[in-house]
mmCIF file with all atom_site columns, C-alpha atoms in Angstrom:
data_model
loop_
_atom_site.group_PDB
_atom_site.id
_atom_site.type_symbol
_atom_site.label_atom_id
_atom_site.label_alt_id
_atom_site.label_comp_id
_atom_site.label_asym_id
_atom_site.label_entity_id
_atom_site.label_seq_id
_atom_site.pdbx_PDB_ins_code
_atom_site.Cartn_x
_atom_site.Cartn_y
_atom_site.Cartn_z
_atom_site.occupancy
_atom_site.B_iso_or_equiv
_atom_site.pdbx_formal_charge
_atom_site.auth_seq_id
_atom_site.auth_comp_id
_atom_site.auth_asym_id
_atom_site.auth_atom_id
_atom_site.pdbx_PDB_model_num
ATOM 1  C CA . MET A 1 1  ? -13.857 3.533   -4.365  1.00 90.00 ? 1  MET A CA 1
ATOM 2  C CA . GLU A 1 2  ? -12.890 1.426   -7.539  1.00 95.00 ? 2  GLU A CA 1
ATOM 3  C CA . ARG A 1 3  ? -9.558  -0.743  -7.415  1.00 96.00 ? 3  ARG A CA 1
ATOM 4  C CA . LYS A 1 4  ? -7.883  1.569   -9.803  1.00 97.00 ? 4  LYS A CA 1
ATOM 5  C CA . LYS A 1 5  ? -8.183  4.559   -8.045  1.00 97.00 ? 5  LYS A CA 1
ATOM 6  C CA . ILE A 1 6  ? -6.952  2.582   -5.151  1.00 97.00 ? 6  ILE A CA 1
ATOM 7  C CA . ILE A 1 7  ? -3.781  1.378   -7.704  1.00 97.00 ? 7  ILE A CA 1
ATOM 8  C CA . ASP A 1 8  ? -3.238  4.652   -8.684  1.00 97.00 ? 8  ASP A CA 1
ATOM 9  C CA . ILE A 1 9  ? -3.181  6.542   -5.438  1.00 97.00 ? 9  ILE A CA 1
ATOM 10 C CA . VAL A 1 10 ? -1.149  3.952   -3.993  1.00 96.00 ? 10 VAL A CA 1
ATOM 11 C CA . ASN A 1 11 ? 1.458   4.130   -6.381  1.00 97.00 ? 11 ASN A CA 1
ATOM 12 C CA . ASP A 1 12 ? 1.438   7.386   -6.648  1.00 96.00 ? 12 ASP A CA 1
ATOM 13 C CA . PHE A 1 13 ? 2.615   7.793   -3.071  1.00 95.00 ? 13 PHE A CA 1
ATOM 14 C CA . LEU A 1 14 ? 5.111   5.058   -3.043  1.00 95.00 ? 14 LEU A CA 1
ATOM 15 C CA . ILE A 1 15 ? 6.837   6.743   -6.098  1.00 96.00 ? 15 ILE A CA 1
ATOM 16 C CA . ASN A 1 16 ? 6.925   10.044  -4.548  1.00 94.00 ? 16 ASN A CA 1
ATOM 17 C CA . GLU A 1 17 ? 6.739   9.886   -0.813  1.00 89.00 ? 17 GLU A CA 1
ATOM 18 C CA . PHE A 1 18 ? 8.932   6.693   -0.884  1.00 89.00 ? 18 PHE A CA 1
ATOM 19 C CA . GLU A 1 19 ? 11.042  7.282   -4.001  1.00 91.00 ? 19 GLU A CA 1
ATOM 20 C CA . VAL A 1 20 ? 10.018  3.422   -5.367  1.00 92.00 ? 20 VAL A CA 1
ATOM 21 C CA . ASP A 1 21 ? 10.949  2.945   -9.211  1.00 94.00 ? 21 ASP A CA 1
ATOM 22 C CA . GLY A 1 22 ? 7.371   2.851   -10.813 1.00 95.00 ? 22 GLY A CA 1
ATOM 23 C CA . ASP A 1 23 ? 9.047   0.461   -13.246 1.00 96.00 ? 23 ASP A CA 1
ATOM 24 C CA . GLU A 1 24 ? 9.404   -2.063  -9.986  1.00 96.00 ? 24 GLU A CA 1
ATOM 25 C CA . ILE A 1 25 ? 5.779   -1.768  -8.808  1.00 97.00 ? 25 ILE A CA 1
ATOM 26 C CA . SER A 1 26 ? 3.734   -4.687  -10.614 1.00 96.00 ? 26 SER A CA 1
ATOM 27 C CA . ASN A 1 27 ? 0.929   -6.726  -9.103  1.00 96.00 ? 27 ASN A CA 1
ATOM 28 C CA . ASP A 1 28 ? 3.098   -9.862  -8.474  1.00 97.00 ? 28 ASP A CA 1
ATOM 29 C CA . ALA A 1 29 ? 6.003   -8.090  -7.537  1.00 97.00 ? 29 ALA A CA 1
ATOM 30 C CA . ASN A 1 30 ? 7.264   -9.250  -3.707  1.00 95.00 ? 30 ASN A CA 1
ATOM 31 C CA . LEU A 1 31 ? 6.063   -5.635  -1.700  1.00 93.00 ? 31 LEU A CA 1
ATOM 32 C CA . LYS A 1 32 ? 8.834   -5.791  0.855   1.00 89.00 ? 32 LYS A CA 1
ATOM 33 C CA . LYS A 1 33 ? 11.703  -6.729  -1.492  1.00 92.00 ? 33 LYS A CA 1
ATOM 34 C CA . THR A 1 34 ? 10.976  -3.848  -3.676  1.00 93.00 ? 34 THR A CA 1
ATOM 35 C CA . LEU A 1 35 ? 9.871   -1.118  -1.141  1.00 90.00 ? 35 LEU A CA 1
ATOM 36 C CA . GLY A 1 36 ? 13.412  -2.122  0.750   1.00 89.00 ? 36 GLY A CA 1
ATOM 37 C CA . LEU A 1 37 ? 11.195  0.177   3.874   1.00 84.00 ? 37 LEU A CA 1
ATOM 38 C CA . ASP A 1 38 ? 12.874  -0.021  7.323   1.00 85.00 ? 38 ASP A CA 1
ATOM 39 C CA . SER A 1 39 ? 10.476  0.186   10.485  1.00 84.00 ? 39 SER A CA 1
ATOM 40 C CA . LEU A 1 40 ? 9.812   4.026   10.083  1.00 88.00 ? 40 LEU A CA 1
ATOM 41 C CA . ASP A 1 41 ? 8.898   4.080   6.831   1.00 88.00 ? 41 ASP A CA 1
ATOM 42 C CA . TYR A 1 42 ? 6.151   1.136   7.420   1.00 86.00 ? 42 TYR A CA 1
ATOM 43 C CA . ILE A 1 43 ? 4.948   3.815   10.119  1.00 90.00 ? 43 ILE A CA 1
ATOM 44 C CA . ASP A 1 44 ? 5.096   6.439   7.694   1.00 92.00 ? 44 ASP A CA 1
ATOM 45 C CA . MET A 1 45 ? 3.250   4.350   5.262   1.00 91.00 ? 45 MET A CA 1
ATOM 46 C CA . VAL A 1 46 ? 0.400   3.452   7.647   1.00 92.00 ? 46 VAL A CA 1
ATOM 47 C CA . VAL A 1 47 ? -0.384  7.238   8.120   1.00 94.00 ? 47 VAL A CA 1
ATOM 48 C CA . VAL A 1 48 ? -0.332  7.969   4.314   1.00 95.00 ? 48 VAL A CA 1
ATOM 49 C CA . ILE A 1 49 ? -2.614  4.985   4.064   1.00 96.00 ? 49 ILE A CA 1
ATOM 50 C CA . GLU A 1 50 ? -5.057  6.697   6.509   1.00 96.00 ? 50 GLU A CA 1
ATOM 51 C CA . SER A 1 51 ? -5.154  10.104  5.493   1.00 96.00 ? 51 SER A CA 1
ATOM 52 C CA . ASN A 1 52 ? -5.684  8.888   1.744   1.00 96.00 ? 52 ASN A CA 1
ATOM 53 C CA . PHE A 1 53 ? -8.359  6.095   2.408   1.00 97.00 ? 53 PHE A CA 1
ATOM 54 C CA . GLY A 1 54 ? -9.182  6.609   6.419   1.00 97.00 ? 54 GLY A CA 1
ATOM 55 C CA . VAL A 1 55 ? -8.384  3.280   7.207   1.00 97.00 ? 55 VAL A CA 1
ATOM 56 C CA . LYS A 1 56 ? -5.558  1.795   9.289   1.00 94.00 ? 56 LYS A CA 1
ATOM 57 C CA . LEU A 1 57 ? -3.289  -1.007  8.729   1.00 94.00 ? 57 LEU A CA 1
ATOM 58 C CA . GLY A 1 58 ? -1.405  -2.614  11.260  1.00 90.00 ? 58 GLY A CA 1
ATOM 59 C CA . GLU A 1 59 ? 1.375   -5.100  11.699  1.00 87.00 ? 59 GLU A CA 1
ATOM 60 C CA . ALA A 1 60 ? -1.234  -8.232  11.096  1.00 91.00 ? 60 ALA A CA 1
ATOM 61 C CA . ASP A 1 61 ? -2.075  -6.684  7.854   1.00 93.00 ? 61 ASP A CA 1
ATOM 62 C CA . PHE A 1 62 ? 1.445   -6.036  6.654   1.00 89.00 ? 62 PHE A CA 1
ATOM 63 C CA . LYS A 1 63 ? 2.606   -9.507  7.946   1.00 88.00 ? 63 LYS A CA 1
ATOM 64 C CA . GLN A 1 64 ? 0.012   -10.758 5.419   1.00 91.00 ? 64 GLN A CA 1
ATOM 65 C CA . MET A 1 65 ? 1.265   -9.165  2.387   1.00 94.00 ? 65 MET A CA 1
ATOM 66 C CA . VAL A 1 66 ? 3.294   -10.309 0.035   1.00 95.00 ? 66 VAL A CA 1
ATOM 67 C CA . THR A 1 67 ? 2.971   -9.038  -3.353  1.00 97.00 ? 67 THR A CA 1
ATOM 68 C CA . PHE A 1 68 ? 1.366   -5.456  -4.254  1.00 97.00 ? 68 PHE A CA 1
ATOM 69 C CA . ASP A 1 69 ? -1.805  -6.997  -5.293  1.00 97.00 ? 69 ASP A CA 1
ATOM 70 C CA . ASP A 1 70 ? -1.919  -8.574  -1.522  1.00 97.00 ? 70 ASP A CA 1
ATOM 71 C CA . PHE A 1 71 ? -1.475  -5.003  -0.609  1.00 97.00 ? 71 PHE A CA 1
ATOM 72 C CA . TYR A 1 72 ? -4.073  -3.415  -2.848  1.00 97.00 ? 72 TYR A CA 1
ATOM 73 C CA . THR A 1 73 ? -6.680  -5.987  -2.002  1.00 97.00 ? 73 THR A CA 1
ATOM 74 C CA . THR A 1 74 ? -6.125  -5.213  1.846   1.00 97.00 ? 74 THR A CA 1
ATOM 75 C CA . ILE A 1 75 ? -6.734  -1.569  1.421   1.00 97.00 ? 75 ILE A CA 1
ATOM 76 C CA . GLU A 1 76 ? -9.953  -2.433  -0.790  1.00 97.00 ? 76 GLU A CA 1
ATOM 77 C CA . ASN A 1 77 ? -11.052 -4.544  1.920   1.00 97.00 ? 77 ASN A CA 1
ATOM 78 C CA . LYS A 1 78 ? -10.282 -2.253  4.621   1.00 96.00 ? 78 LYS A CA 1
ATOM 79 C CA . ILE A 1 79 ? -12.282 0.544   2.638   1.00 97.00 ? 79 ILE A CA 1
ATOM 80 C CA . ALA A 1 80 ? -15.111 -1.911  1.852   1.00 96.00 ? 80 ALA A CA 1
ATOM 81 C CA . ALA A 1 81 ? -15.445 -3.103  5.696   1.00 96.00 ? 81 ALA A CA 1
ATOM 82 C CA . LYS A 1 82 ? -15.304 0.739   6.789   1.00 94.00 ? 82 LYS A CA 1
ATOM 83 C CA . ASN A 1 83 ? -18.304 1.565   4.237   1.00 93.00 ? 83 ASN A CA 1
ATOM 84 C CA . ALA A 1 84 ? -20.648 -1.537  5.061   1.00 88.00 ? 84 ALA A CA 1
#
């Protein structure tokens, strides 16, 4: 899957499902500060990612993500590993 498609899908569900302001989403924006999600929201996000991309993200994955770019890259890498 192309990176642009991953970004489009992720941004779309963040805006629609988690009510994130689309203007605040940028590659270098801080993921956790921008999203302001609680622990239940992260569980919901894991479910949405799995249903959209067929990959699972764990707690360790979220700990290493700082920016939206990190988030997109993690998903991209998980998809690539699954398809390898």
